[in-house]
Coordinates of C-alpha atoms and ligand atoms in Angstrom, one line a residue:
X230 CA -73.3 -52.3 38.6
X231 CA -75.3 -49.9 40.4
X232 CA -76.5 -50.3 44.2
X233 CA -80.2 -50.9 44.8
X234 CA -81.4 -48.8 47.2
X235 CA -84.9 -49.9 47.5
X236 CA -85.9 -49.2 51.5
X237 CA -85.4 -53.2 52.4
X238 CA -81.9 -53.5 51.0
X239 CA -81.0 -50.2 52.8
X240 CA -82.3 -51.7 56.3
X241 CA -80.0 -54.7 54.7
X242 CA -76.9 -52.6 55.0
X243 CA -77.5 -51.0 57.7
X244 CA -78.1 -53.9 60.0
X245 CA -74.0 -54.6 58.6
X246 CA -73.2 -51.3 61.2
X247 CA -73.8 -52.3 64.7
X248 CA -73.4 -48.7 65.8
X249 CA -76.9 -47.7 63.8
X250 CA -78.8 -49.8 65.9
X251 CA -78.5 -47.1 68.4
X252 CA -81.2 -44.3 68.8
X253 CA -79.8 -40.8 68.9
X254 CA -82.7 -38.2 70.0
X255 CA -85.0 -41.0 70.1
X256 CA -84.9 -41.8 66.2
X257 CA -82.7 -44.5 64.3
X258 CA -78.7 -42.7 64.0
X259 CA -78.5 -41.6 60.9
X260 CA -74.6 -40.8 60.5
X261 CA -73.2 -38.4 57.8
X262 CA -69.7 -37.4 59.5
X263 CA -67.9 -39.8 57.0
X264 CA -65.4 -37.5 55.8
X265 CA -63.8 -37.6 59.1
X266 CA -64.5 -40.9 60.5
X267 CA -66.7 -43.6 58.7
X268 CA -68.1 -46.0 60.9
X269 CA -67.3 -49.6 60.5
X270 CA -69.4 -53.2 59.3
X271 CA -69.4 -55.9 61.6
X272 CA -66.8 -57.6 59.1
X273 CA -64.6 -54.7 59.8
X274 CA -64.7 -54.8 63.1
X275 CA -64.4 -58.9 63.1
X276 CA -61.1 -58.4 61.1
X277 CA -59.9 -55.9 63.6
X278 CA -60.8 -58.5 66.3
X279 CA -58.9 -61.6 64.5
X280 CA -56.2 -59.3 64.2
X281 CA -55.1 -57.9 68.0
X282 CA -56.2 -61.9 69.1
X283 CA -53.6 -63.9 66.2
X284 CA -51.1 -61.5 64.6
X285 CA -50.9 -57.9 66.1
X286 CA -47.2 -57.6 64.8
X287 CA -45.5 -54.8 62.3
X288 CA -46.1 -55.5 58.7
X289 CA -42.4 -55.6 56.3
X290 CA -40.1 -55.0 59.4
X291 CA -40.3 -58.8 61.4
X292 CA -39.2 -62.5 59.9
X293 CA -41.4 -63.6 63.1
X294 CA -44.3 -66.4 62.5
X295 CA -46.9 -63.1 63.8
X296 CA -45.1 -60.6 61.7
X297 CA -45.0 -62.6 58.4
X298 CA -48.8 -63.8 58.9
X299 CA -49.9 -59.5 59.3
X300 CA -47.9 -59.0 56.3
X301 CA -49.3 -61.8 54.2
X302 CA -53.1 -60.3 55.1
X303 CA -52.2 -57.0 54.9
X304 CA -50.7 -58.0 51.3
X305 CA -54.0 -59.7 50.5
X306 CA -55.8 -57.1 51.2
X307 CA -54.0 -54.5 48.9
X308 CA -54.7 -56.7 46.0
X309 CA -58.3 -57.7 47.0
X310 CA -58.4 -53.3 46.6
X311 CA -56.6 -53.9 43.5
X312 CA -59.4 -55.8 42.5
X313 CA -62.6 -54.2 43.6
X314 CA -60.8 -50.9 42.0
X315 CA -60.1 -52.6 38.6
X316 CA -56.3 -51.3 39.7
X317 CA -53.8 -52.9 36.5
X318 CA -51.2 -53.5 39.8
X319 CA -51.3 -53.8 43.2
X320 CA -48.7 -51.2 43.4
X321 CA -50.8 -48.7 42.4
X322 CA -52.9 -49.2 45.8
X323 CA -51.3 -47.4 48.8
X324 CA -53.1 -47.2 52.1
X325 CA -52.7 -44.0 53.9
X326 CA -54.2 -43.0 57.5
X327 CA -56.5 -40.7 56.1
X328 CA -57.9 -37.5 53.6
X329 CA -54.8 -35.0 54.6
X330 CA -52.2 -37.9 54.3
X331 CA -53.4 -39.0 51.2
X332 CA -53.6 -35.3 49.7
X333 CA -50.4 -34.4 51.0
X334 CA -49.1 -37.2 49.2
X335 CA -50.7 -36.9 45.7
X336 CA -49.6 -33.1 46.3
X337 CA -46.2 -33.1 47.3
X338 CA -45.6 -36.2 44.7
X339 CA -47.9 -36.0 41.4
X340 CA -48.1 -31.6 42.0
X341 CA -44.5 -31.3 42.6
X342 CA -43.6 -33.1 39.4
X343 CA -46.3 -31.6 37.1
X344 CA -46.8 -28.0 38.6
X345 CA -44.4 -25.6 36.8
X346 CA -44.3 -21.7 37.9
X347 CA -47.7 -19.9 36.9
X348 CA -49.7 -22.5 36.8
X349 CA -52.8 -22.3 38.6
X350 CA -54.5 -25.0 41.2
X351 CA -58.4 -24.7 41.1
X352 CA -60.5 -26.3 44.0
X353 CA -63.8 -25.4 45.0
X354 CA -64.9 -23.1 47.5
X355 CA -66.3 -26.0 49.6
X356 CA -63.4 -27.5 50.5
X357 CA -62.0 -29.2 53.8
X358 CA -58.6 -27.7 54.9
X359 CA -57.1 -31.1 54.3
X360 CA -57.8 -30.3 50.6
X361 CA -56.4 -26.5 50.5
X362 CA -53.4 -26.6 52.9
X363 CA -51.3 -29.2 50.3
X364 CA -52.1 -27.2 47.2
X365 CA -50.6 -23.7 48.9
X366 CA -47.6 -25.9 50.4
X367 CA -47.0 -26.7 46.8
X368 CA -47.8 -23.8 45.1
X369 CA -45.6 -22.2 47.4
X370 CA -42.8 -24.1 46.6
X371 CA -43.2 -23.5 42.9
X372 CA -44.9 -20.0 42.9
X373 CA -47.6 -20.9 41.4
X374 CA -50.6 -18.6 42.2
X375 CA -52.7 -19.7 45.0
Ligands
PLP617 C1 -65.1 -33.2 55.3 C2 -63.5 -33.3 55.8 N1 -62.6 -33.7 54.8 C3 -61.4 -34.0 55.3 C4 -61.4 -34.5 56.8 C5 -59.7 -34.8 56.8 O1 -60.0 -36.2 56.8 P1 -58.6 -37.3 57.9 O2 -58.6 -36.8 59.2 O3 -58.8 -38.6 57.5 O4 -57.3 -36.5 57.6 C6 -62.0 -34.1 57.5 C7 -61.7 -34.6 59.0 O5 -62.3 -34.3 59.9 C8 -63.2 -33.9 57.4 O6 -64.4 -33.5 58.0

């Protein structure tokens, strides 16, 4: 379903992001640097606070209560993301720390598997280096024209 973008709904969405309550240079903050760092809505900030207050343990590593609770919460999130993006399996949902790590993973697994010598990797002229370097590396390893 497309997002409604009436002025009222935009104000409702803005209210979910505490930082957007700030003014910068005398004007309500408008933030566009989402590729670098995305601002967090209150529900995310509260979840992080809840995690540090109540779990704060490594996932998939410990057998104590906190580690097991943290692991369950983490895996429940993977399932929520799976349902949200309509993936057929939670195993298709892989959490990464950022764009660079995600594209490196795709290039070094899928890219390395499918690219053959003399294939061409085409990217736009506007790409951030996080979507250039991983392809250059896999191209060099296959001697694919970069
Ligand atoms: C436009 C753009 N794309 C990609 C990235 C890379 O993001 P990450 O730090 O998540 O690897 C950045 C980081 O600043 C960016 O500004």
